Amino acid sequence: MPYPALRSIHVHPLKAARGHAPREAVVEPWGLAGDRRWMLVDGDGRFVSQRPHPRMALVAAEPRPGGGIRVSAPGREAHTVGVPDPGRTVPVEIWRDKVEAVPADDAAHAWFSAHLETDVRLVHLDAPATGRPVDPAYGRAGETVSFADGFPLLLAALSSLDAVNSLIAQGDHSDEGPLPMNRFRPNVVVDGTPPWAEDDWRRVAIGDVTFRVVKKCGRCVVTTTDQHTAERGKEPLRTLARHRRFGDQLVFGQNLVPETTGKIRIGDAFTVLE
């Protein structure tokens, strides 16, 4: 593999659930095709995430033809959900954004409510092109995002993960490391760049697709959650607080907004344009 290059791709069909790692993916204006088009909401219509519900990490969501998903979790029978009829929508809230989403069927609501042991509903974002705008402090007119936290894609660098793990090994909670990349739930992972070089990038290309690098990614308690057991520790937040604090945020990774669309593949050349 030539360097720098795209090492892996990660698509999370259901927000806060485990995703899958295809060898290629289509970049759409609002993110990778199929990424975070489904979301759980509580009784008030607010989004549900791993922050209060770490057991979401135990749910695997696999894409199905036509945009549906097949979900599974330890001790539960797998369940397949088809894309619901877009004719009926309900208002939902993700962070400060209010969006119209399409509810799934009652069987899907019941499956997730039983797994999380609380009342939740599953909803689908039918038209991301007319959905949530990217934060106007970083986005441009007409730029939208799916149910991702704030931006279409998240990029991480393997060298920076190695640097974090090296620092963890020197700290008070060295037994928690080394941490895998899935703690940070990126969409694209690049290899062959110096540690923390991404702090200075402004525009990048993966193969023929170009992106603006718009904002460092502030990290939360989800990064301390083992994505296979749902157990929580202290790292990497303890180490990021000491070494990667920017203002009031603990930072790992960079948020991207696509400038162009197209297909990206593992092994594609990664180029820093600015």
PDB file of C-alpha atoms in Angstrom:
ATOM      1  CA  MET A   1       0.000   0.000   0.000  1.00  0.00           C
ATOM      2  CA  PRO A   2       1.486   3.389  -0.969  1.00  0.00           C
ATOM      3  CA  TYR A   3       1.645   6.003   1.794  1.00  0.00           C
ATOM      4  CA  PRO A   4      -0.071   8.120   2.921  1.00  0.00           C
ATOM      5  CA  ALA A   5      -3.208   6.092   2.194  1.00  0.00           C
ATOM      6  CA  LEU A   6      -6.700   5.257   3.323  1.00  0.00           C
ATOM      7  CA  ARG A   7      -6.377   2.310   5.696  1.00  0.00           C
ATOM      8  CA  SER A   8     -10.012   1.639   6.646  1.00  0.00           C
ATOM      9  CA  ILE A   9     -13.606   2.806   6.135  1.00  0.00           C
ATOM     10  CA  HIS A  10     -16.314   2.655   8.800  1.00  0.00           C
ATOM     11  CA  VAL A  11     -20.050   3.062   8.215  1.00  0.00           C
ATOM     12  CA  HIS A  12     -22.482   3.200  11.148  1.00  0.00           C
ATOM     13  CA  PRO A  13     -26.008   2.736   9.772  1.00  0.00           C
ATOM     14  CA  LEU A  14     -27.526   3.263  13.231  1.00  0.00           C
ATOM     15  CA  LYS A  15     -26.254   6.167  15.294  1.00  0.00           C
ATOM     16  CA  ALA A  16     -24.452   4.961  18.456  1.00  0.00           C
ATOM     17  CA  ALA A  17     -24.440   1.287  17.386  1.00  0.00           C
ATOM     18  CA  ARG A  18     -21.574  -0.816  16.097  1.00  0.00           C
ATOM     19  CA  GLY A  19     -20.935  -0.324  12.400  1.00  0.00           C
ATOM     20  CA  HIS A  20     -19.234  -2.268   9.640  1.00  0.00           C
ATOM     21  CA  ALA A  21     -16.017  -1.823   7.688  1.00  0.00           C
ATOM     22  CA  PRO A  22     -16.526  -2.094   3.908  1.00  0.00           C
ATOM     23  CA  ARG A  23     -13.636  -2.005   1.468  1.00  0.00           C
ATOM     24  CA  GLU A  24     -15.234   0.870  -0.414  1.00  0.00           C
ATOM     25  CA  ALA A  25     -17.959   3.454   0.121  1.00  0.00           C
ATOM     26  CA  VAL A  26     -19.716   6.235  -1.742  1.00  0.00           C
ATOM     27  CA  VAL A  27     -19.188   9.760  -0.452  1.00  0.00           C
ATOM     28  CA  GLU A  28     -22.401  11.777  -0.607  1.00  0.00           C
ATOM     29  CA  PRO A  29     -22.682  15.497   0.219  1.00  0.00           C
ATOM     30  CA  TRP A  30     -23.889  14.643   3.770  1.00  0.00           C
ATOM     31  CA  GLY A  31     -21.459  11.781   4.464  1.00  0.00           C
ATOM     32  CA  LEU A  32     -20.805   8.165   3.539  1.00  0.00           C
ATOM     33  CA  ALA A  33     -23.773   6.441   1.901  1.00  0.00           C
ATOM     34  CA  GLY A  34     -25.858   4.755   4.581  1.00  0.00           C
ATOM     35  CA  ASP A  35     -23.998   6.291   7.503  1.00  0.00           C
ATOM     36  CA  ARG A  36     -26.146   7.275  10.511  1.00  0.00           C
ATOM     37  CA  ARG A  37     -29.451   7.334   8.665  1.00  0.00           C
ATOM     38  CA  TRP A  38     -31.136   5.539  11.611  1.00  0.00           C
ATOM     39  CA  MET A  39     -31.367   6.769  15.201  1.00  0.00           C
ATOM     40  CA  LEU A  40     -33.059   5.919  18.481  1.00  0.00           C
ATOM     41  CA  VAL A  41     -35.110   8.561  20.308  1.00  0.00           C
ATOM     42  CA  ASP A  42     -36.695   8.653  23.748  1.00  0.00           C
ATOM     43  CA  GLY A  43     -40.287   9.474  24.636  1.00  0.00           C
ATOM     44  CA  ASP A  44     -39.627  13.184  24.122  1.00  0.00           C
ATOM     45  CA  GLY A  45     -38.127  12.639  20.666  1.00  0.00           C
ATOM     46  CA  ARG A  46     -34.560  13.351  21.798  1.00  0.00           C
ATOM     47  CA  PHE A  47     -31.767  11.234  20.382  1.00  0.00           C
ATOM     48  CA  VAL A  48     -30.392   8.301  22.351  1.00  0.00           C
ATOM     49  CA  SER A  49     -26.651   7.632  22.362  1.00  0.00           C
ATOM     50  CA  GLN A  50     -23.967   5.630  24.150  1.00  0.00           C
ATOM     51  CA  ARG A  51     -23.401   8.520  26.534  1.00  0.00           C
ATOM     52  CA  PRO A  52     -26.249   7.525  28.888  1.00  0.00           C
ATOM     53  CA  HIS A  53     -26.735   4.066  27.352  1.00  0.00           C
ATOM     54  CA  PRO A  54     -23.373   2.278  26.921  1.00  0.00           C
ATOM     55  CA  ARG A  55     -25.264  -0.929  26.018  1.00  0.00           C
ATOM     56  CA  MET A  56     -25.819   0.648  22.609  1.00  0.00           C
ATOM     57  CA  ALA A  57     -22.225  -0.433  21.893  1.00  0.00           C
ATOM     58  CA  LEU A  58     -23.402  -4.067  21.987  1.00  0.00           C
ATOM     59  CA  VAL A  59     -25.832  -3.544  19.101  1.00  0.00           C
ATOM     60  CA  ALA A  60     -24.447  -4.411  15.668  1.00  0.00           C
ATOM     61  CA  ALA A  61     -26.229  -2.804  12.716  1.00  0.00           C
ATOM     62  CA  GLU A  62     -25.641  -4.227   9.243  1.00  0.00           C
ATOM     63  CA  PRO A  63     -27.008  -2.580   6.094  1.00  0.00           C
ATOM     64  CA  ARG A  64     -29.625  -4.416   4.072  1.00  0.00           C
ATOM     65  CA  PRO A  65     -30.612  -3.873   0.422  1.00  0.00           C
ATOM     66  CA  GLY A  66     -32.763  -0.799  -0.038  1.00  0.00           C
ATOM     67  CA  GLY A  67     -31.495   0.990   3.059  1.00  0.00           C
ATOM     68  CA  GLY A  68     -32.853  -1.265   5.797  1.00  0.00           C
ATOM     69  CA  ILE A  69     -30.788  -2.642   8.666  1.00  0.00           C
ATOM     70  CA  ARG A  70     -30.346  -5.960  10.443  1.00  0.00           C
ATOM     71  CA  VAL A  71     -29.663  -5.481  14.145  1.00  0.00           C
ATOM     72  CA  SER A  72     -28.317  -7.989  16.621  1.00  0.00           C
ATOM     73  CA  ALA A  73     -27.062  -8.023  20.223  1.00  0.00           C
ATOM     74  CA  PRO A  74     -25.823 -10.679  22.652  1.00  0.00           C
ATOM     75  CA  GLY A  75     -28.677 -12.784  23.958  1.00  0.00           C
ATOM     76  CA  ARG A  76     -31.225 -11.376  21.516  1.00  0.00           C
ATOM     77  CA  GLU A  77     -32.565 -12.721  18.258  1.00  0.00           C
ATOM     78  CA  ALA A  78     -31.502 -10.632  15.262  1.00  0.00           C
ATOM     79  CA  HIS A  79     -34.147  -8.366  13.794  1.00  0.00           C
ATOM     80  CA  THR A  80     -34.420  -6.852  10.301  1.00  0.00           C
ATOM     81  CA  VAL A  81     -36.016  -3.450   9.790  1.00  0.00           C
ATOM     82  CA  GLY A  82     -37.051  -2.150   6.380  1.00  0.00           C
ATOM     83  CA  VAL A  83     -37.094   1.515   5.413  1.00  0.00           C
ATOM     84  CA  PRO A  84     -40.465   2.875   6.564  1.00  0.00           C
ATOM     85  CA  ASP A  85     -42.968   4.690   4.365  1.00  0.00           C
ATOM     86  CA  PRO A  86     -41.885   8.348   4.284  1.00  0.00           C
ATOM     87  CA  GLY A  87     -45.481   9.538   4.248  1.00  0.00           C
ATOM     88  CA  ARG A  88     -45.647   9.899   8.035  1.00  0.00           C
ATOM     89  CA  THR A  89     -42.976  11.797   9.955  1.00  0.00           C
ATOM     90  CA  VAL A  90     -42.404  12.742  13.580  1.00  0.00           C
ATOM     91  CA  PRO A  91     -40.315  15.596  14.990  1.00  0.00           C
ATOM     92  CA  VAL A  92     -37.057  14.510  16.617  1.00  0.00           C
ATOM     93  CA  GLU A  93     -34.246  16.432  18.251  1.00  0.00           C
ATOM     94  CA  ILE A  94     -30.505  15.845  17.929  1.00  0.00           C
ATOM     95  CA  TRP A  95     -28.412  18.255  19.950  1.00  0.00           C
ATOM     96  CA  ARG A  96     -30.009  21.621  19.109  1.00  0.00           C
ATOM     97  CA  ASP A  97     -31.404  20.564  15.745  1.00  0.00           C
ATOM     98  CA  LYS A  98     -35.024  19.628  15.150  1.00  0.00           C
ATOM     99  CA  VAL A  99     -35.642  17.307  12.221  1.00  0.00           C
ATOM    100  CA  GLU A 100     -38.559  15.399  10.737  1.00  0.00           C
ATOM    101  CA  ALA A 101     -37.879  11.652  10.747  1.00  0.00           C
ATOM    102  CA  VAL A 102     -39.862   8.573   9.779  1.00  0.00           C
ATOM    103  CA  PRO A 103     -40.723   6.103  12.580  1.00  0.00           C
ATOM    104  CA  ALA A 104     -40.027   2.401  12.129  1.00  0.00           C
ATOM    105  CA  ASP A 105     -42.619  -0.224  13.033  1.00  0.00           C
ATOM    106  CA  ASP A 106     -43.659  -1.238  16.533  1.00  0.00           C
ATOM    107  CA  ALA A 107     -41.582  -4.432  16.416  1.00  0.00           C
ATOM    108  CA  ALA A 108     -38.406  -2.393  15.994  1.00  0.00           C
ATOM    109  CA  HIS A 109     -39.349  -0.101  18.886  1.00  0.00           C
ATOM    110  CA  ALA A 110     -39.983  -3.145  21.072  1.00  0.00           C
ATOM    111  CA  TRP A 111     -36.655  -4.815  20.133  1.00  0.00           C
ATOM    112  CA  PHE A 112     -34.583  -1.800  21.160  1.00  0.00           C
ATOM    113  CA  SER A 113     -36.678  -1.002  24.233  1.00  0.00           C
ATOM    114  CA  ALA A 114     -36.115  -4.543  25.503  1.00  0.00           C
ATOM    115  CA  HIS A 115     -32.359  -4.349  24.875  1.00  0.00           C
ATOM    116  CA  LEU A 116     -31.892  -0.982  26.589  1.00  0.00           C
ATOM    117  CA  GLU A 117     -34.553  -1.652  29.243  1.00  0.00           C
ATOM    118  CA  THR A 118     -36.121   1.736  28.586  1.00  0.00           C
ATOM    119  CA  ASP A 119     -38.745   3.048  26.191  1.00  0.00           C
ATOM    120  CA  VAL A 120     -37.194   4.112  22.874  1.00  0.00           C
ATOM    121  CA  ARG A 121     -38.289   4.418  19.254  1.00  0.00           C
ATOM    122  CA  LEU A 122     -36.339   3.829  16.051  1.00  0.00           C
ATOM    123  CA  VAL A 123     -36.511   6.513  13.355  1.00  0.00           C
ATOM    124  CA  HIS A 124     -35.098   6.938   9.847  1.00  0.00           C
ATOM    125  CA  LEU A 125     -33.844  10.049   8.069  1.00  0.00           C
ATOM    126  CA  ASP A 126     -35.467   9.859   4.654  1.00  0.00           C
ATOM    127  CA  ALA A 127     -34.036  12.961   2.926  1.00  0.00           C
ATOM    128  CA  PRO A 128     -30.666  14.124   4.279  1.00  0.00           C
ATOM    129  CA  ALA A 129     -30.391  16.651   1.459  1.00  0.00           C
ATOM    130  CA  THR A 130     -33.130  18.683   3.153  1.00  0.00           C
ATOM    131  CA  GLY A 131     -32.307  17.653   6.718  1.00  0.00           C
ATOM    132  CA  ARG A 132     -29.936  19.153   9.248  1.00  0.00           C
ATOM    133  CA  PRO A 133     -27.653  21.992   8.184  1.00  0.00           C
ATOM    134  CA  VAL A 134     -23.983  21.772   9.070  1.00  0.00           C
ATOM    135  CA  ASP A 135     -23.108  24.157  11.900  1.00  0.00           C
ATOM    136  CA  PRO A 136     -23.072  27.565  10.145  1.00  0.00           C
ATOM    137  CA  ALA A 137     -19.878  28.483  11.998  1.00  0.00           C
ATOM    138  CA  TYR A 138     -18.125  25.831   9.878  1.00  0.00           C
ATOM    139  CA  GLY A 139     -20.502  24.930   7.049  1.00  0.00           C
ATOM    140  CA  ARG A 140     -21.643  26.721   3.950  1.00  0.00           C
ATOM    141  CA  ALA A 141     -25.123  27.443   2.658  1.00  0.00           C
ATOM    142  CA  GLY A 142     -26.896  24.255   1.626  1.00  0.00           C
ATOM    143  CA  GLU A 143     -24.484  21.842   3.345  1.00  0.00           C
ATOM    144  CA  THR A 144     -26.308  19.201   5.363  1.00  0.00           C
ATOM    145  CA  VAL A 145     -25.494  16.267   7.613  1.00  0.00           C
ATOM    146  CA  SER A 146     -27.240  13.022   8.533  1.00  0.00           C
ATOM    147  CA  PHE A 147     -27.765  11.913  12.160  1.00  0.00           C
ATOM    148  CA  ALA A 148     -24.002  12.208  12.804  1.00  0.00           C
ATOM    149  CA  ASP A 149     -23.159  14.420  15.777  1.00  0.00           C
ATOM    150  CA  GLY A 150     -22.370  17.473  13.685  1.00  0.00           C
ATOM    151  CA  PHE A 151     -20.410  16.896  10.482  1.00  0.00           C
ATOM    152  CA  PRO A 152     -20.581  14.537   7.485  1.00  0.00           C
ATOM    153  CA  LEU A 153     -17.384  12.571   8.146  1.00  0.00           C
ATOM    154  CA  LEU A 154     -14.852  12.019  10.910  1.00  0.00           C
ATOM    155  CA  LEU A 155     -11.220  11.326  10.012  1.00  0.00           C
ATOM    156  CA  ALA A 156      -8.621   9.762  12.291  1.00  0.00           C
ATOM    157  CA  ALA A 157      -4.930   8.975  11.782  1.00  0.00           C
ATOM    158  CA  LEU A 158      -3.299   5.721  12.895  1.00  0.00           C
ATOM    159  CA  SER A 159      -0.113   7.534  13.890  1.00  0.00           C
ATOM    160  CA  SER A 160      -2.078   9.739  16.289  1.00  0.00           C
ATOM    161  CA  LEU A 161      -3.728   6.682  17.844  1.00  0.00           C
ATOM    162  CA  ASP A 162      -0.254   5.198  18.322  1.00  0.00           C
ATOM    163  CA  ALA A 163       0.799   8.440  20.017  1.00  0.00           C
ATOM    164  CA  VAL A 164      -2.200   8.323  22.375  1.00  0.00           C
ATOM    165  CA  ASN A 165      -1.489   4.702  23.248  1.00  0.00           C
ATOM    166  CA  SER A 166       2.149   5.517  23.941  1.00  0.00           C
ATOM    167  CA  LEU A 167       1.050   8.244  26.372  1.00  0.00           C
ATOM    168  CA  ILE A 168      -1.486   5.926  28.021  1.00  0.00           C
ATOM    169  CA  ALA A 169       1.278   3.369  28.575  1.00  0.00           C
ATOM    170  CA  GLN A 170       3.179   6.000  30.576  1.00  0.00           C
ATOM    171  CA  GLY A 171       0.196   7.042  32.691  1.00  0.00           C
ATOM    172  CA  ASP A 172      -1.716   5.919  35.778  1.00  0.00           C
ATOM    173  CA  HIS A 173      -4.131   3.739  33.813  1.00  0.00           C
ATOM    174  CA  SER A 174      -1.649   1.964  31.563  1.00  0.00           C
ATOM    175  CA  ASP A 175      -3.542  -1.295  32.060  1.00  0.00           C
ATOM    176  CA  GLU A 176      -6.384   0.113  29.930  1.00  0.00           C
ATOM    177  CA  GLY A 177      -4.240   0.403  26.820  1.00  0.00           C
ATOM    178  CA  PRO A 178      -3.568   0.040  24.048  1.00  0.00           C
ATOM    179  CA  LEU A 179      -6.953   1.227  22.833  1.00  0.00           C
ATOM    180  CA  PRO A 180      -8.383   0.244  19.429  1.00  0.00           C
ATOM    181  CA  MET A 181      -9.489   2.828  16.890  1.00  0.00           C
ATOM    182  CA  ASN A 182     -13.148   1.884  17.352  1.00  0.00           C
ATOM    183  CA  ARG A 183     -13.188   3.873  20.614  1.00  0.00           C
ATOM    184  CA  PHE A 184     -13.209   7.005  18.420  1.00  0.00           C
ATOM    185  CA  ARG A 185     -15.818   5.788  15.881  1.00  0.00           C
ATOM    186  CA  PRO A 186     -14.280   7.436  12.786  1.00  0.00           C
ATOM    187  CA  ASN A 187     -15.537   7.115   9.216  1.00  0.00           C
ATOM    188  CA  VAL A 188     -12.126   7.114   7.550  1.00  0.00           C
ATOM    189  CA  VAL A 189      -8.730   6.144   8.964  1.00  0.00           C
ATOM    190  CA  VAL A 190      -5.511   7.187   7.237  1.00  0.00           C
ATOM    191  CA  ASP A 191      -2.013   5.772   7.574  1.00  0.00           C
ATOM    192  CA  GLY A 192       1.455   7.104   6.784  1.00  0.00           C
ATOM    193  CA  THR A 193       1.113  10.623   8.249  1.00  0.00           C
ATOM    194  CA  PRO A 194       3.050  12.077  11.220  1.00  0.00           C
ATOM    195  CA  PRO A 195       1.299  12.091  14.600  1.00  0.00           C
ATOM    196  CA  TRP A 196      -1.031  15.079  15.014  1.00  0.00           C
ATOM    197  CA  ALA A 197      -0.250  16.387  11.520  1.00  0.00           C
ATOM    198  CA  GLU A 198      -4.027  16.581  11.008  1.00  0.00           C
ATOM    199  CA  ASP A 199      -4.132  19.617  13.323  1.00  0.00           C
ATOM    200  CA  ASP A 200      -2.814  21.731  10.462  1.00  0.00           C
ATOM    201  CA  TRP A 201      -4.740  20.310   7.511  1.00  0.00           C
ATOM    202  CA  ARG A 202      -7.302  22.496   5.746  1.00  0.00           C
ATOM    203  CA  ARG A 203      -8.162  20.506   2.607  1.00  0.00           C
ATOM    204  CA  VAL A 204      -7.470  16.849   1.849  1.00  0.00           C
ATOM    205  CA  ALA A 205      -8.219  14.283  -0.835  1.00  0.00           C
ATOM    206  CA  ILE A 206      -8.920  10.567  -0.624  1.00  0.00           C
ATOM    207  CA  GLY A 207      -8.445   9.238  -4.117  1.00  0.00           C
ATOM    208  CA  ASP A 208     -10.351  11.690  -6.328  1.00  0.00           C
ATOM    209  CA  VAL A 209     -12.729  12.949  -3.623  1.00  0.00           C
ATOM    210  CA  THR A 210     -11.850  16.190  -1.854  1.00  0.00           C
ATOM    211  CA  PHE A 211     -12.857  17.431   1.590  1.00  0.00           C
ATOM    212  CA  ARG A 212     -12.608  20.530   3.757  1.00  0.00           C
ATOM    213  CA  VAL A 213     -11.114  19.901   7.191  1.00  0.00           C
ATOM    214  CA  VAL A 214     -13.395  22.086   9.285  1.00  0.00           C
ATOM    215  CA  LYS A 215     -13.037  21.342  12.996  1.00  0.00           C
ATOM    216  CA  LYS A 216     -11.096  19.279  15.501  1.00  0.00           C
ATOM    217  CA  CYS A 217     -13.302  16.646  17.087  1.00  0.00           C
ATOM    218  CA  GLY A 218     -13.997  17.148  20.790  1.00  0.00           C
ATOM    219  CA  ARG A 219     -14.300  13.814  22.594  1.00  0.00           C
ATOM    220  CA  CYS A 220     -16.723  12.596  25.272  1.00  0.00           C
ATOM    221  CA  VAL A 221     -17.300   9.650  27.601  1.00  0.00           C
ATOM    222  CA  VAL A 222     -18.121   7.362  24.655  1.00  0.00           C
ATOM    223  CA  THR A 223     -14.381   7.024  24.019  1.00  0.00           C
ATOM    224  CA  THR A 224     -13.998   5.381  27.439  1.00  0.00           C
ATOM    225  CA  THR A 225     -16.544   2.700  26.497  1.00  0.00           C
ATOM    226  CA  ASP A 226     -15.261  -0.699  25.387  1.00  0.00           C
ATOM    227  CA  GLN A 227     -17.168  -1.223  22.136  1.00  0.00           C
ATOM    228  CA  HIS A 228     -17.329  -4.997  22.683  1.00  0.00           C
ATOM    229  CA  THR A 229     -18.272  -5.182  26.375  1.00  0.00           C
ATOM    230  CA  ALA A 230     -19.907  -1.763  27.051  1.00  0.00           C
ATOM    231  CA  GLU A 231     -17.679  -1.394  30.140  1.00  0.00           C
ATOM    232  CA  ARG A 232     -16.166   2.014  30.885  1.00  0.00           C
ATOM    233  CA  GLY A 233     -12.759   3.093  32.119  1.00  0.00           C
ATOM    234  CA  LYS A 234     -10.767   6.319  32.427  1.00  0.00           C
ATOM    235  CA  GLU A 235      -8.915   6.307  29.115  1.00  0.00           C
ATOM    236  CA  PRO A 236      -8.424   7.942  26.706  1.00  0.00           C
ATOM    237  CA  LEU A 237     -10.013  11.021  28.314  1.00  0.00           C
ATOM    238  CA  ARG A 238      -7.487  11.098  31.151  1.00  0.00           C
ATOM    239  CA  THR A 239      -4.608  11.205  28.657  1.00  0.00           C
ATOM    240  CA  LEU A 240      -6.333  13.598  26.235  1.00  0.00           C
ATOM    241  CA  ALA A 241      -6.966  15.989  29.131  1.00  0.00           C
ATOM    242  CA  ARG A 242      -3.235  16.146  29.794  1.00  0.00           C
ATOM    243  CA  HIS A 243      -1.946  16.277  26.235  1.00  0.00           C
ATOM    244  CA  ARG A 244      -4.729  17.179  23.787  1.00  0.00           C
ATOM    245  CA  ARG A 245      -6.765  19.931  25.383  1.00  0.00           C
ATOM    246  CA  PHE A 246      -7.815  22.736  23.041  1.00  0.00           C
ATOM    247  CA  GLY A 247      -9.836  25.298  24.959  1.00  0.00           C
ATOM    248  CA  ASP A 248     -12.555  23.342  26.750  1.00  0.00           C
ATOM    249  CA  GLN A 249     -12.363  20.328  24.425  1.00  0.00           C
ATOM    250  CA  LEU A 250     -10.320  17.127  24.522  1.00  0.00           C
ATOM    251  CA  VAL A 251      -9.441  16.458  20.920  1.00  0.00           C
ATOM    252  CA  PHE A 252      -8.857  13.460  18.697  1.00  0.00           C
ATOM    253  CA  GLY A 253      -9.628  13.404  14.972  1.00  0.00           C
ATOM    254  CA  GLN A 254     -10.870  15.942  12.461  1.00  0.00           C
ATOM    255  CA  ASN A 255     -14.337  16.626  11.075  1.00  0.00           C
ATOM    256  CA  LEU A 256     -14.692  16.756   7.286  1.00  0.00           C
ATOM    257  CA  VAL A 257     -17.193  18.230   4.843  1.00  0.00           C
ATOM    258  CA  PRO A 258     -17.097  16.800   1.299  1.00  0.00           C
ATOM    259  CA  GLU A 259     -16.282  19.223  -1.500  1.00  0.00           C
ATOM    260  CA  THR A 260     -16.963  16.584  -4.148  1.00  0.00           C
ATOM    261  CA  THR A 261     -18.653  13.192  -4.230  1.00  0.00           C
ATOM    262  CA  GLY A 262     -17.547   9.807  -5.499  1.00  0.00           C
ATOM    263  CA  LYS A 263     -16.291   6.409  -4.388  1.00  0.00           C
ATOM    264  CA  ILE A 264     -13.403   5.869  -1.968  1.00  0.00           C
ATOM    265  CA  ARG A 265     -11.579   2.556  -1.521  1.00  0.00           C
ATOM    266  CA  ILE A 266      -9.122   1.121   0.975  1.00  0.00           C
ATOM    267  CA  GLY A 267      -5.656   1.800  -0.382  1.00  0.00           C
ATOM    268  CA  ASP A 268      -6.601   5.055  -2.080  1.00  0.00           C
ATOM    269  CA  ALA A 269      -3.894   7.696  -1.911  1.00  0.00           C
ATOM    270  CA  PHE A 270      -4.400  10.288   0.815  1.00  0.00           C
ATOM    271  CA  THR A 271      -3.244  13.786  -0.130  1.00  0.00           C
ATOM    272  CA  VAL A 272      -3.004  16.965   1.916  1.00  0.00           C
ATOM    273  CA  LEU A 273      -4.017  19.772  -0.440  1.00  0.00           C
ATOM    274  CA  GLU A 274      -3.724  22.656   2.020  1.00  0.00           C
TER     275      GLU A 274
END
